[in-house]
PDB file of C-alpha atoms in Angstrom:
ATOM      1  CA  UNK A1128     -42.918  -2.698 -18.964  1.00  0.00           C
ATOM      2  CA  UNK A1129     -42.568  -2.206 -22.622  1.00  0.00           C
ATOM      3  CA  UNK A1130     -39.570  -0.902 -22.484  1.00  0.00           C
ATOM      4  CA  UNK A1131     -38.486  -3.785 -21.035  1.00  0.00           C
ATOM      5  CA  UNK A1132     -39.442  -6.360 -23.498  1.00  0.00           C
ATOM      6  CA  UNK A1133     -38.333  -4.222 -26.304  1.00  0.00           C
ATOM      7  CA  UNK A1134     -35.203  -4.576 -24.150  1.00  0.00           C
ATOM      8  CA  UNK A1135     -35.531  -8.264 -23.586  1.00  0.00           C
ATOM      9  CA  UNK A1136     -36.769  -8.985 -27.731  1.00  0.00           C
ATOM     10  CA  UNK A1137     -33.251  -7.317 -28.756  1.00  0.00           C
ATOM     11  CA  UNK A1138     -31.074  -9.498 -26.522  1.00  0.00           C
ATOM     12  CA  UNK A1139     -32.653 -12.161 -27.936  1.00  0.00           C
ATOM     13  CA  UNK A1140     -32.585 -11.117 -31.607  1.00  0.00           C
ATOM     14  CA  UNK A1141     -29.433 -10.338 -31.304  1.00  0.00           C
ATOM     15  CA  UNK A1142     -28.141 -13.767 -29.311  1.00  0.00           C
ATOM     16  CA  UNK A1143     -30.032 -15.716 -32.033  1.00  0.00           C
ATOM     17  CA  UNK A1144     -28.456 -13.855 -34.789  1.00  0.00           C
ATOM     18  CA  UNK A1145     -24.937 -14.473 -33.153  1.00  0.00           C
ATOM     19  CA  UNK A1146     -25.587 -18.053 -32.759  1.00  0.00           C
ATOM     20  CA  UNK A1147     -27.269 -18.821 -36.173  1.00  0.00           C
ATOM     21  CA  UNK A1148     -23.436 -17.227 -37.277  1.00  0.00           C
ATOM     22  CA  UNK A1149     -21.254 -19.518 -35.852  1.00  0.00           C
ATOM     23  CA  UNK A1150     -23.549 -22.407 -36.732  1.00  0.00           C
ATOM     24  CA  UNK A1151     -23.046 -21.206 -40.493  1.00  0.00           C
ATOM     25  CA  UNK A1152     -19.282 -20.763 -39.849  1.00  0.00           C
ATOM     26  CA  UNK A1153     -19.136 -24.347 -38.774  1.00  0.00           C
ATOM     27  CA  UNK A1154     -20.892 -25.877 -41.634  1.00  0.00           C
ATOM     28  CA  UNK A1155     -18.815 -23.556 -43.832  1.00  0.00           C
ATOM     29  CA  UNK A1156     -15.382 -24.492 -42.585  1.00  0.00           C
ATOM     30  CA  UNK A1157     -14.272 -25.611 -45.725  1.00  0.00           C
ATOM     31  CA  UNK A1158     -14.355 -22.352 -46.863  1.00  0.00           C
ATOM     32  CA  UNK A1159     -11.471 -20.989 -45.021  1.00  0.00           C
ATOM     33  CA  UNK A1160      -7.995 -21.510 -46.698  1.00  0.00           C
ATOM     34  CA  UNK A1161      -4.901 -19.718 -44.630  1.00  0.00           C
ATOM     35  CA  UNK A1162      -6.469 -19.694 -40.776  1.00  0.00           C
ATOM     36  CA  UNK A1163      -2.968 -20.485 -38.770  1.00  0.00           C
ATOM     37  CA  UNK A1164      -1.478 -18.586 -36.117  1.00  0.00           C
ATOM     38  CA  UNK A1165       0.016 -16.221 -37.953  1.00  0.00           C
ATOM     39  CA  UNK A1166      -2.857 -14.945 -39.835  1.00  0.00           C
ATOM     40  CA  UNK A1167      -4.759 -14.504 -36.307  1.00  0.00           C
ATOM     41  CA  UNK A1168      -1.613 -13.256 -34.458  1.00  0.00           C
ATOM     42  CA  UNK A1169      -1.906 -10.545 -37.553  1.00  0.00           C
ATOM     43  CA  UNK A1170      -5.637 -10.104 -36.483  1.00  0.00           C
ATOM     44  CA  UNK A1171      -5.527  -9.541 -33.548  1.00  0.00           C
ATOM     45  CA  UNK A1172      -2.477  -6.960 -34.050  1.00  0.00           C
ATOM     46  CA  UNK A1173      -4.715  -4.999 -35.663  1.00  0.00           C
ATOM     47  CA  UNK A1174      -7.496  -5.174 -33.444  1.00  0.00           C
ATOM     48  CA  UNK A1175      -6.063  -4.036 -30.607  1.00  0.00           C
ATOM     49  CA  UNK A1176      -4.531  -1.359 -32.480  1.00  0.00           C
ATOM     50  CA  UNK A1177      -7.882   0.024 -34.228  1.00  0.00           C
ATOM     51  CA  UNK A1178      -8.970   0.115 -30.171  1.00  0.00           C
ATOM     52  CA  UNK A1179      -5.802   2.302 -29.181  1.00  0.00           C
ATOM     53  CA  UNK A1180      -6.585   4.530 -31.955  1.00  0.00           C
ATOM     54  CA  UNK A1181     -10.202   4.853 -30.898  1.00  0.00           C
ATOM     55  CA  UNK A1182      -8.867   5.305 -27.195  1.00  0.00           C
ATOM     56  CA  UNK A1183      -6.553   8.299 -27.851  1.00  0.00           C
ATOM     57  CA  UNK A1184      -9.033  11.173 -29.022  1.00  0.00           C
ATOM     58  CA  UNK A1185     -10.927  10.599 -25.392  1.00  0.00           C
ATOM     59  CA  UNK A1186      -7.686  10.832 -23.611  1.00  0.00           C
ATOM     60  CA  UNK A1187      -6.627  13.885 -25.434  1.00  0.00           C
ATOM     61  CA  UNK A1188      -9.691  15.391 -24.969  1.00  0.00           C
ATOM     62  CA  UNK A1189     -10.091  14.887 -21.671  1.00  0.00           C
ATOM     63  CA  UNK A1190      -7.164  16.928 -20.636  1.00  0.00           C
ATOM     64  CA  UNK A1191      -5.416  13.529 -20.217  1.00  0.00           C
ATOM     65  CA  UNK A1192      -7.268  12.801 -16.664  1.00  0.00           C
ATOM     66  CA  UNK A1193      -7.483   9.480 -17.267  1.00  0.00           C
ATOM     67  CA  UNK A1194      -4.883   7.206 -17.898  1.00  0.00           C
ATOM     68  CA  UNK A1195      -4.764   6.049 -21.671  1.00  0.00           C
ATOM     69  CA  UNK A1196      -4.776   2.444 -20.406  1.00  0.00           C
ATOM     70  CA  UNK A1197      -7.940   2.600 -18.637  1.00  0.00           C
ATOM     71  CA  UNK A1198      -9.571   4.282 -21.387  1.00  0.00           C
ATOM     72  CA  UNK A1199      -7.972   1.466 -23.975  1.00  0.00           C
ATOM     73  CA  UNK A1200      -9.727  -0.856 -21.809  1.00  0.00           C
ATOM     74  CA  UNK A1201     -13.070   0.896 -21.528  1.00  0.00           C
ATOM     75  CA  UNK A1202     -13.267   0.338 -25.000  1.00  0.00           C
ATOM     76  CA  UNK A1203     -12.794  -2.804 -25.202  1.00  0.00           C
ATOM     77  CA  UNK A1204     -15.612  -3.330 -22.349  1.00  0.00           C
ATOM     78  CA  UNK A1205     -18.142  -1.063 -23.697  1.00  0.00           C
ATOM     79  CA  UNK A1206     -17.474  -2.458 -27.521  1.00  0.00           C
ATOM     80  CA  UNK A1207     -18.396  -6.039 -25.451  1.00  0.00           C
ATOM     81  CA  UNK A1208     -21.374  -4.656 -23.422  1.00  0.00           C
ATOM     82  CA  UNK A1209     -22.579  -2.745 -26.909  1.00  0.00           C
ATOM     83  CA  UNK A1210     -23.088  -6.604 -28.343  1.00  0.00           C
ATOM     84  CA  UNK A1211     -25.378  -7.656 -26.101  1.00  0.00           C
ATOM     85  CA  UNK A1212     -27.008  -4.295 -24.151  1.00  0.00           C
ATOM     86  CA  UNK A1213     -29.752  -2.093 -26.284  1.00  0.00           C
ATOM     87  CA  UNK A1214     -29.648   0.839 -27.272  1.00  0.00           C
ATOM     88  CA  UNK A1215     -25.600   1.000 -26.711  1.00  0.00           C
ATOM     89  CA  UNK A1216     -25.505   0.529 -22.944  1.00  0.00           C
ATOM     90  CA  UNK A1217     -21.946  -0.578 -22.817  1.00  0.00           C
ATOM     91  CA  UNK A1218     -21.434   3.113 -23.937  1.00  0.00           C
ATOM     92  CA  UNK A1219     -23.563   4.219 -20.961  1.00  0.00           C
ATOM     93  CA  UNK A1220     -21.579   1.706 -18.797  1.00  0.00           C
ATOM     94  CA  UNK A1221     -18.019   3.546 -20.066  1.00  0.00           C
ATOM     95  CA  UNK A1222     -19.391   6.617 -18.431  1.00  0.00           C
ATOM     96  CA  UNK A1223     -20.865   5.727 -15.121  1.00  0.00           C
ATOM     97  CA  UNK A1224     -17.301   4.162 -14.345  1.00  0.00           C
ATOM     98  CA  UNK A1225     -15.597   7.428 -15.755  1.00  0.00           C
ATOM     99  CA  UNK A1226     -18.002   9.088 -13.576  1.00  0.00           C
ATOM    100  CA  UNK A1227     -17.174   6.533 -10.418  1.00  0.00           C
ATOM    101  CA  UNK A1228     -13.544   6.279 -10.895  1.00  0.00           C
ATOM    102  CA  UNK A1229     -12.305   9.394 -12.539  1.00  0.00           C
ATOM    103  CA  UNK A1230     -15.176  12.120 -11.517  1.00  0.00           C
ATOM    104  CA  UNK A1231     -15.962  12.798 -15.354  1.00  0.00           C
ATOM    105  CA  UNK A1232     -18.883  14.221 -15.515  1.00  0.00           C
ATOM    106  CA  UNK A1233     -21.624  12.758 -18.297  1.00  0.00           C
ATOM    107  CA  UNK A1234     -21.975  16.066 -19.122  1.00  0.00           C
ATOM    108  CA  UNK A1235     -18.116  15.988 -20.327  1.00  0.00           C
ATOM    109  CA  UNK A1236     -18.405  12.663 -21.359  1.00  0.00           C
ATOM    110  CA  UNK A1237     -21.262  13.303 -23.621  1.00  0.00           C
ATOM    111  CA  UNK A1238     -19.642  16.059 -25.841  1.00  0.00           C
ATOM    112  CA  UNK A1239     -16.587  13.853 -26.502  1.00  0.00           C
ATOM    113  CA  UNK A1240     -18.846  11.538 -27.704  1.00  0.00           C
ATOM    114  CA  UNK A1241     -20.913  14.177 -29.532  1.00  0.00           C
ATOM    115  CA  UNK A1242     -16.983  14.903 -30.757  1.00  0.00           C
ATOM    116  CA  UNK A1243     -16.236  11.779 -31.842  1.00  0.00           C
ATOM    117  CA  UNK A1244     -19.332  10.475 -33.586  1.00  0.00           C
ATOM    118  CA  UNK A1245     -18.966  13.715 -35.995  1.00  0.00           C
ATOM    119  CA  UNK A1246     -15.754  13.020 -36.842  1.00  0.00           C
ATOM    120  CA  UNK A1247     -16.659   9.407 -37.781  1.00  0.00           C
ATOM    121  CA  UNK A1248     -19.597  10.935 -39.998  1.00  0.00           C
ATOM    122  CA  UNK A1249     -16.859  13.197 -41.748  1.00  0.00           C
ATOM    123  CA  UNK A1250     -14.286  10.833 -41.906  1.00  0.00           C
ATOM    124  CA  UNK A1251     -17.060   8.286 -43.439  1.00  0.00           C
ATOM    125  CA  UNK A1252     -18.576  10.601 -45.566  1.00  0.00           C
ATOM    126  CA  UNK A1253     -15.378  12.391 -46.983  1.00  0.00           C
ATOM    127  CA  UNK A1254     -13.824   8.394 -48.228  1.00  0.00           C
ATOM    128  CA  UNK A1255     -17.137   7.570 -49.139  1.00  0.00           C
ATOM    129  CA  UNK A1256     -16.975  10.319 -51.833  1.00  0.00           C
ATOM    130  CA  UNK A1257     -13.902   8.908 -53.125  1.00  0.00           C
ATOM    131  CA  UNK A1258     -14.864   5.626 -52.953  1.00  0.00           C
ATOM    132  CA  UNK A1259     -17.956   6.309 -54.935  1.00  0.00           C
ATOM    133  CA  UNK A1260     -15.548   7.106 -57.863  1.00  0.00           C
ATOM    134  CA  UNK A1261     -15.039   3.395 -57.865  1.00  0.00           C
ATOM    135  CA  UNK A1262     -15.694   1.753 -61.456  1.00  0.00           C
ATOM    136  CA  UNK A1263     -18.053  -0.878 -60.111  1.00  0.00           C
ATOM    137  CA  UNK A1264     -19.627   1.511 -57.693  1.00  0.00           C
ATOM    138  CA  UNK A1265     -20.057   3.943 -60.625  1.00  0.00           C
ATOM    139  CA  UNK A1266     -21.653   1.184 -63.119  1.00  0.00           C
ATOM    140  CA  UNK A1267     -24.191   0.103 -60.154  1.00  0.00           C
ATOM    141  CA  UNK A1268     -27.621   1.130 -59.905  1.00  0.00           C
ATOM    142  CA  UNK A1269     -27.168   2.595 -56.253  1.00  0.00           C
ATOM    143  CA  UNK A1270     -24.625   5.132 -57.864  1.00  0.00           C
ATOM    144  CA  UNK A1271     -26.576   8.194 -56.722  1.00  0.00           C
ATOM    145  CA  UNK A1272     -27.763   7.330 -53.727  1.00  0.00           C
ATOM    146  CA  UNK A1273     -24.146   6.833 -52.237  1.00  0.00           C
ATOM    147  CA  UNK A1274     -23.217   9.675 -54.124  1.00  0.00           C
ATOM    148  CA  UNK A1275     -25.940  11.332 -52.491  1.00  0.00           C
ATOM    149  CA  UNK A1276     -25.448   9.945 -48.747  1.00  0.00           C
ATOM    150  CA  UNK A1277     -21.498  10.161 -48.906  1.00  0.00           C
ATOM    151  CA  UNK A1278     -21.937  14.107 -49.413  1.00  0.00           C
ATOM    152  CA  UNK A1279     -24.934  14.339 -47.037  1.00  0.00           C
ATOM    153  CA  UNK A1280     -21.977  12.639 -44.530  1.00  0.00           C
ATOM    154  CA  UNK A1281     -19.042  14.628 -45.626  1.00  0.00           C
ATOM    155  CA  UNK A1282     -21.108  18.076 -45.555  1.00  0.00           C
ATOM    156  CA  UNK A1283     -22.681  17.996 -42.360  1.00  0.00           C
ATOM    157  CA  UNK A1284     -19.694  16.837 -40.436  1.00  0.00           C
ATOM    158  CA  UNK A1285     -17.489  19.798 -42.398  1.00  0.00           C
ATOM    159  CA  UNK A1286     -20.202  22.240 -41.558  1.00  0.00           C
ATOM    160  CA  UNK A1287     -20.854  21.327 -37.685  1.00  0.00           C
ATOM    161  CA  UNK A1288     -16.346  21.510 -37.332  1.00  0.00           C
ATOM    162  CA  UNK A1289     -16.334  25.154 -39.386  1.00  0.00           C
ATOM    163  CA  UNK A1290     -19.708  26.404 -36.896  1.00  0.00           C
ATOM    164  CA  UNK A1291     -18.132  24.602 -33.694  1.00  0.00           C
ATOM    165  CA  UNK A1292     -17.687  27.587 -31.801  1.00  0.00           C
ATOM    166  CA  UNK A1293     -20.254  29.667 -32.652  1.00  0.00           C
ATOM    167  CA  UNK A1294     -23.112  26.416 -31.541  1.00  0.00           C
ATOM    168  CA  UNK A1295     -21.202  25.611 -28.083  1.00  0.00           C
ATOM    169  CA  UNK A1296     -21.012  29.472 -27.643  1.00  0.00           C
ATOM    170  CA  UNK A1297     -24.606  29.302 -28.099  1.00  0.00           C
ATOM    171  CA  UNK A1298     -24.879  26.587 -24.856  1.00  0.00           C
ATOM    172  CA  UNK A1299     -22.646  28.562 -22.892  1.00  0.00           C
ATOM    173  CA  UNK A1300     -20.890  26.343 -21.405  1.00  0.00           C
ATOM    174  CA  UNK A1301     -17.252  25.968 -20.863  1.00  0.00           C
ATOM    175  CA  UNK A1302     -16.571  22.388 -21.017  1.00  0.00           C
ATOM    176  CA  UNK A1303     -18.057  22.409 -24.177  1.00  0.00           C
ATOM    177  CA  UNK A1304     -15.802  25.162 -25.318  1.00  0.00           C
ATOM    178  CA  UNK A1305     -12.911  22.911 -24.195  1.00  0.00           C
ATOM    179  CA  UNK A1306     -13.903  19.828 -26.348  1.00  0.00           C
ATOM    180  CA  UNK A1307     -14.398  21.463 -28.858  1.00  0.00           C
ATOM    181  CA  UNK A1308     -11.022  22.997 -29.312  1.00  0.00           C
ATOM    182  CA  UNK A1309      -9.285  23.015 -33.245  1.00  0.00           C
ATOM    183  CA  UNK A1310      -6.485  20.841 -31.501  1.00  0.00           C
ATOM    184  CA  UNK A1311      -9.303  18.288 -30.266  1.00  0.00           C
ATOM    185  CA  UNK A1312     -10.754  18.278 -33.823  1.00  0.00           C
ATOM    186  CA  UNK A1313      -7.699  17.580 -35.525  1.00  0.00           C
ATOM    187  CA  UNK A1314      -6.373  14.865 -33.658  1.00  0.00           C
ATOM    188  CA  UNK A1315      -9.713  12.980 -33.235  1.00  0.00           C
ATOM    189  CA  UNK A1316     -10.050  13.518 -37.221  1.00  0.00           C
ATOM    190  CA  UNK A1317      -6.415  11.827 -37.391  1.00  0.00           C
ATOM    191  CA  UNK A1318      -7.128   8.768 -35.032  1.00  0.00           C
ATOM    192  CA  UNK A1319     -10.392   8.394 -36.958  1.00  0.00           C
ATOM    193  CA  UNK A1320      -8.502   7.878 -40.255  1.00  0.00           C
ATOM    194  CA  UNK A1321      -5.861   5.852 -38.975  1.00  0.00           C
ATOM    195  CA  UNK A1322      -8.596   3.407 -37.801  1.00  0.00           C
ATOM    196  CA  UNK A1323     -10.444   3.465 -41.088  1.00  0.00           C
ATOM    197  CA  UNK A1324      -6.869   2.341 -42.372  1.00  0.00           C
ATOM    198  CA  UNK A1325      -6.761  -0.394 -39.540  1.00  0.00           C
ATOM    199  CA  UNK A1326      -9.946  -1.922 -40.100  1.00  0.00           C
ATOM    200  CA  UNK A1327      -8.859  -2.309 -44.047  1.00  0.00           C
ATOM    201  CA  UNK A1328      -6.043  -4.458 -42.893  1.00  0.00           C
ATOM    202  CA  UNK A1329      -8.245  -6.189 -40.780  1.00  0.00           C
ATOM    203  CA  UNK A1330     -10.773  -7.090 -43.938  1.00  0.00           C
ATOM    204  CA  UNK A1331      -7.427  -7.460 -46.085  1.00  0.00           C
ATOM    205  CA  UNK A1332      -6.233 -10.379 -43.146  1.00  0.00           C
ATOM    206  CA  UNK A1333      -9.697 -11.759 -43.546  1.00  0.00           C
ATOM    207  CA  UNK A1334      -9.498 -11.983 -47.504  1.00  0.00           C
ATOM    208  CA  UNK A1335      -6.082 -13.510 -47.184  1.00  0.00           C
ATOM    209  CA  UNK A1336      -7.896 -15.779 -44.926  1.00  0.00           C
ATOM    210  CA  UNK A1337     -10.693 -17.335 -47.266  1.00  0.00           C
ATOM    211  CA  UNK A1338      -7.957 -16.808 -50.116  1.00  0.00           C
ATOM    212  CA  UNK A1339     -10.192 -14.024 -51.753  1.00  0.00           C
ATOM    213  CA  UNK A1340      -8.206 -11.993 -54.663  1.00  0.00           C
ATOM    214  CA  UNK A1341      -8.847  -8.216 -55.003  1.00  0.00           C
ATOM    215  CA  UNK A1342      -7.506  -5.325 -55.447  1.00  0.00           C
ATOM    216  CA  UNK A1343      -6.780  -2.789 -52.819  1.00  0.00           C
ATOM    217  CA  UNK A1344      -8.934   0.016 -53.897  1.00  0.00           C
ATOM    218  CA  UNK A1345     -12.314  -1.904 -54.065  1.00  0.00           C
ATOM    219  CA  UNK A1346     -11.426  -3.677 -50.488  1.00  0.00           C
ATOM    220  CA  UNK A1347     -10.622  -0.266 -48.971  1.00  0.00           C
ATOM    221  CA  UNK A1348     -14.329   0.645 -50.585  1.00  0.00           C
ATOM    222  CA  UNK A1349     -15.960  -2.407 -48.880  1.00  0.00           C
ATOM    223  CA  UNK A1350     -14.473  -1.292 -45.678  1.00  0.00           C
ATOM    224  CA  UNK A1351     -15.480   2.283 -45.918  1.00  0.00           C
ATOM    225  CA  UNK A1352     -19.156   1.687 -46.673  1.00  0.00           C
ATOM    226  CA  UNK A1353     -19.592  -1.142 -44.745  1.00  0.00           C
ATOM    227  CA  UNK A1354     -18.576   1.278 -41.407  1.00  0.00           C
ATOM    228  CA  UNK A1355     -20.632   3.948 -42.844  1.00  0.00           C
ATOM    229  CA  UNK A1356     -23.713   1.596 -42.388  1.00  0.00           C
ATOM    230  CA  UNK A1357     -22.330   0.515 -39.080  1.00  0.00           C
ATOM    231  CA  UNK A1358     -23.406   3.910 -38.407  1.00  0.00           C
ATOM    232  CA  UNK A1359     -27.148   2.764 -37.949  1.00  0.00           C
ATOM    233  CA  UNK A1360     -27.295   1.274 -34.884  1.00  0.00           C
ATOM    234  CA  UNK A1361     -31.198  -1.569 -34.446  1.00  0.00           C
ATOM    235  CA  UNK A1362     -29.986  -4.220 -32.762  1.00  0.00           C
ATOM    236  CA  UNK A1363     -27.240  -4.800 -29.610  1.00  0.00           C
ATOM    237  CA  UNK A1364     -24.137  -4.339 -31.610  1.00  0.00           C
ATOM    238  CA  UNK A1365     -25.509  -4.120 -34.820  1.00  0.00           C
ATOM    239  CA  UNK A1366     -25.676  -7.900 -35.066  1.00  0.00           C
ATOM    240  CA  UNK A1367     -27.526  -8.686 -38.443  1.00  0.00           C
ATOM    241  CA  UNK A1368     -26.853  -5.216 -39.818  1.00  0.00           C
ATOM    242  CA  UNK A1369     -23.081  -5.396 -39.940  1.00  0.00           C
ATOM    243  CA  UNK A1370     -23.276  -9.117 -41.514  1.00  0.00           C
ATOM    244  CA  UNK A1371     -26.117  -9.051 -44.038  1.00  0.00           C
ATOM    245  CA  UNK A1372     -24.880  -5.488 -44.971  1.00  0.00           C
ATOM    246  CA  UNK A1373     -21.815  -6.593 -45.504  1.00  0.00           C
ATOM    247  CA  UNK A1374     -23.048  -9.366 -47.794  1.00  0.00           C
ATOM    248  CA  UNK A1375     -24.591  -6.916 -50.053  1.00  0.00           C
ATOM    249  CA  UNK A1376     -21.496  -4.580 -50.212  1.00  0.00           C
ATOM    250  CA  UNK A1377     -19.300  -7.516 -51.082  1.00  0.00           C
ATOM    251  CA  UNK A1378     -21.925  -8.678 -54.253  1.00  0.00           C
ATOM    252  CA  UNK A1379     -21.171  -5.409 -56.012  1.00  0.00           C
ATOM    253  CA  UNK A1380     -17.625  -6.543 -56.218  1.00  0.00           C
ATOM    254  CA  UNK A1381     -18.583 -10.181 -57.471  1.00  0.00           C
ATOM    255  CA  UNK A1382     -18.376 -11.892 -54.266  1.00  0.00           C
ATOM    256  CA  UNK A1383     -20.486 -15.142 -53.635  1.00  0.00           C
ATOM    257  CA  UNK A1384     -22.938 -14.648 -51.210  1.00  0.00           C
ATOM    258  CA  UNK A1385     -21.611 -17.447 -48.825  1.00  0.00           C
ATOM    259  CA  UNK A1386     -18.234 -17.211 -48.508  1.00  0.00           C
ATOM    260  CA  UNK A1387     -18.823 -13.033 -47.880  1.00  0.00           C
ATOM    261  CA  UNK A1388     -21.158 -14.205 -44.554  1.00  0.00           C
ATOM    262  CA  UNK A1389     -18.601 -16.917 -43.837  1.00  0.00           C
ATOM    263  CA  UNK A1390     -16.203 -14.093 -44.031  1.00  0.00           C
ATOM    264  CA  UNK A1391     -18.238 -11.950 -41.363  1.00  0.00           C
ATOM    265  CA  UNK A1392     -19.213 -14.519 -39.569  1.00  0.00           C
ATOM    266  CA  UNK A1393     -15.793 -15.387 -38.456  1.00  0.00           C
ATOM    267  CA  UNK A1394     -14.736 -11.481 -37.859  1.00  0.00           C
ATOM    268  CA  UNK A1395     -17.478 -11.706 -35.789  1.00  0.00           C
ATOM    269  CA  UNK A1396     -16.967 -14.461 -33.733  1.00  0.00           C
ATOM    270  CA  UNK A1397     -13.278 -13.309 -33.392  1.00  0.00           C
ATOM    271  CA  UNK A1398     -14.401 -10.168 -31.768  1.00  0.00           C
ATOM    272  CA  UNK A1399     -16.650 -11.560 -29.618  1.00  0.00           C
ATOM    273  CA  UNK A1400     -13.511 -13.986 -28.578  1.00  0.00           C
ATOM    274  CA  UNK A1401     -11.035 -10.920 -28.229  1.00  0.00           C
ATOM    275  CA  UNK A1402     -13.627  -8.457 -26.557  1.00  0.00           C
ATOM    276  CA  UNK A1403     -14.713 -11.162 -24.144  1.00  0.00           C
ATOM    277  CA  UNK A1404     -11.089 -12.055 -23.129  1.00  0.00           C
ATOM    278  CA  UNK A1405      -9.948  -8.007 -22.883  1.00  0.00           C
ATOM    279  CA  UNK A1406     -12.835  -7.226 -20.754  1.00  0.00           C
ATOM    280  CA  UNK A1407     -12.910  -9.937 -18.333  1.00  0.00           C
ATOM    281  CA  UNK A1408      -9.335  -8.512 -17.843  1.00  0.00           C
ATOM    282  CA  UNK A1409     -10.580  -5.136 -17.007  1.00  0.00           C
ATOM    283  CA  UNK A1410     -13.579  -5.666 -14.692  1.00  0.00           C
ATOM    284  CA  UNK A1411     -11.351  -8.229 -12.662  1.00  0.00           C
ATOM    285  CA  UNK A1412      -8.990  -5.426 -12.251  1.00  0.00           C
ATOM    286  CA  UNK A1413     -11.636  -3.283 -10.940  1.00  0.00           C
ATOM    287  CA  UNK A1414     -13.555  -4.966  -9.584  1.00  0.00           C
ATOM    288  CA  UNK A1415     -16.941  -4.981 -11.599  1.00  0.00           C
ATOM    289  CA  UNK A1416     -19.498  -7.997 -11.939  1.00  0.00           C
ATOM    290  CA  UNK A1417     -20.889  -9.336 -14.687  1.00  0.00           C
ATOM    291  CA  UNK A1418     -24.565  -9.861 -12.748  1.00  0.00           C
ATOM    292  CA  UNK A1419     -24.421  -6.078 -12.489  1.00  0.00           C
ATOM    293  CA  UNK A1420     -23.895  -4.679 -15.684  1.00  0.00           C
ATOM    294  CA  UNK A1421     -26.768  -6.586 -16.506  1.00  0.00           C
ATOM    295  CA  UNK A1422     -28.843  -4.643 -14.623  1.00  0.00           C
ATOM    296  CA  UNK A1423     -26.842  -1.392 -14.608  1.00  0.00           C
ATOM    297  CA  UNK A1424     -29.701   0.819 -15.407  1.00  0.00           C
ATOM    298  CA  UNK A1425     -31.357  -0.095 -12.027  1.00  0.00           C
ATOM    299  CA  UNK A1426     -28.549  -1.002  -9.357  1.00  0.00           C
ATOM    300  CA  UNK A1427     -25.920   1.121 -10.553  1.00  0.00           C
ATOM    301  CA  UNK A1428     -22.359  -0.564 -11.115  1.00  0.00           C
ATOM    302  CA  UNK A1429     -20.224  -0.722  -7.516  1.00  0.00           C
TER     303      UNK A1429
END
């Protein structure tokens, strides 16, 4: 019973929190300079492409059993489902149709992810450390502590790849052994930065957008330390974390408070507007209702 209106209080923190954002986009229209269809053609280009990216280590890694285009949109459905599920369901969702569909096991499933969420914290942590180096970030009072995190990051993720083998040997099991292959590592490491790369076009698009000036290397440090925080996961899809976060990042940099949450408030809404569509697309193809991921914990998906 708790559990459930722990449940229920997050889906409704987190619907309020996406609502009070496009009511502050609204009133803040005026704040928005270059939004045409070619500035959210270029959005969405790079989008879709940070989600191919993020498709191709789970396809690699799982011996390529699944077609990259169901796993591309898998993504996009759990990335919806992770807005408004707790405690990242739409992940949990991924795998019971893996499971159904494809017979992967969440035993398999669950050390890819185990893969992959390392190689975000090393990816994070190692361009936080450079990023750190930045001027402002170096003249800021917080100095340390990112200095501190960023190689707390960077470390452990370097020290779980170099001990891999030795901890699955450990488990002995063999699926894990497969997973966690140097081949797996490396190109899950390589997807990871090229969508680190893709979601700094997407904030450069958005800076175009509200006709915000600044120089590569500081927007490429937003980017990085605003994912890094995206690590922390409280409410359905980190709603409120990401923005107000995000707000902070940007007023180390000199940039006004409002037009920063206008700024996330409309990268927001936009991925709620491009998930939404790309999933709807997905579950119609196979056949999955929205009444039932709602209750997916309790009556199963098909």
């Amino acid at each position: 019973m708790f559990s459930r209106s722990v449940d229920l209080l997050k889906r409704v923190l987190g619907l309020a929190i996406l609502i009070y954002l496009c009511i502050f986009l609204s009133q803040n229209f005026s704040l928005i300079k270059n939004l045409n269809p070619l500035s959210l053609s270029k959005f969405a280009l790079v989008f879709f492409g940070f989600y191919f990216f993020l498709s191709i280590p789970f396809w690699f890694t799982l011996l390529k059993k699944v077609p990259l285009l169901d796993l591309y949109s898998l993504s996009f459905l759990a990335n919806f489902l992770n807005l408004f599920l707790p405690f990242r369901g739409g992940i949990i969702v991924r795998a019971s149709v893996l499971k159904k569909k494809f017979s992967i096991s969440f035993k398999r499933y669950t050390s890819v992810s185990v893969l992959l969420s390392v190689s975000s914290i090393f990816s994070l942590g190692l361009f936080s450390l450079i990023c750190s180096e930045s001027a402002i970030i170096r003249l800021s009072a917080y100095y340390y502590s990112i200095k501190t995190s960023s190689f707390i990051f960077f470390l452990s993720g370097l020290i779980f790849f170099l001990f891999s083998h030795v901890i699955v040997k450990r488990f002995k099991r063999d699926y894990l052994l497969d997973v966690f292959k140097i081949e797996n590592i490396v190109v899950t490491v390589i997807c990871y930065f090229a969508c680190i790369f893709l979601y700094f076009l997407r904030y450069k698009i958005l800076f175009n957008i509200f006709n915000i000036i600044i120089d590569d290397f500081s927007l490429f440090t937003i980017t990085v330390f605003h994912l890094s925080i995206g690590l922390l996961t409280i409410l359905p899809g980190n709603l409120g974390v990401k923005e107000f976060s995000f707000v902070g990042i940007c007023s180390l940099f000199g940039i006004p408070s409002d037009i920063s949450l206008a700024m996330v408030s409309l990268d927001r809404v936009l991925q709620v507007l491009y998930l939404s569509f790309a999933s709807s697309l997905y579950m119609n193809r196979i056949g999955l209702k929205f009444s039932k991921l709602l209750n997916f914990r309790k009556d199963g998906l098909f």
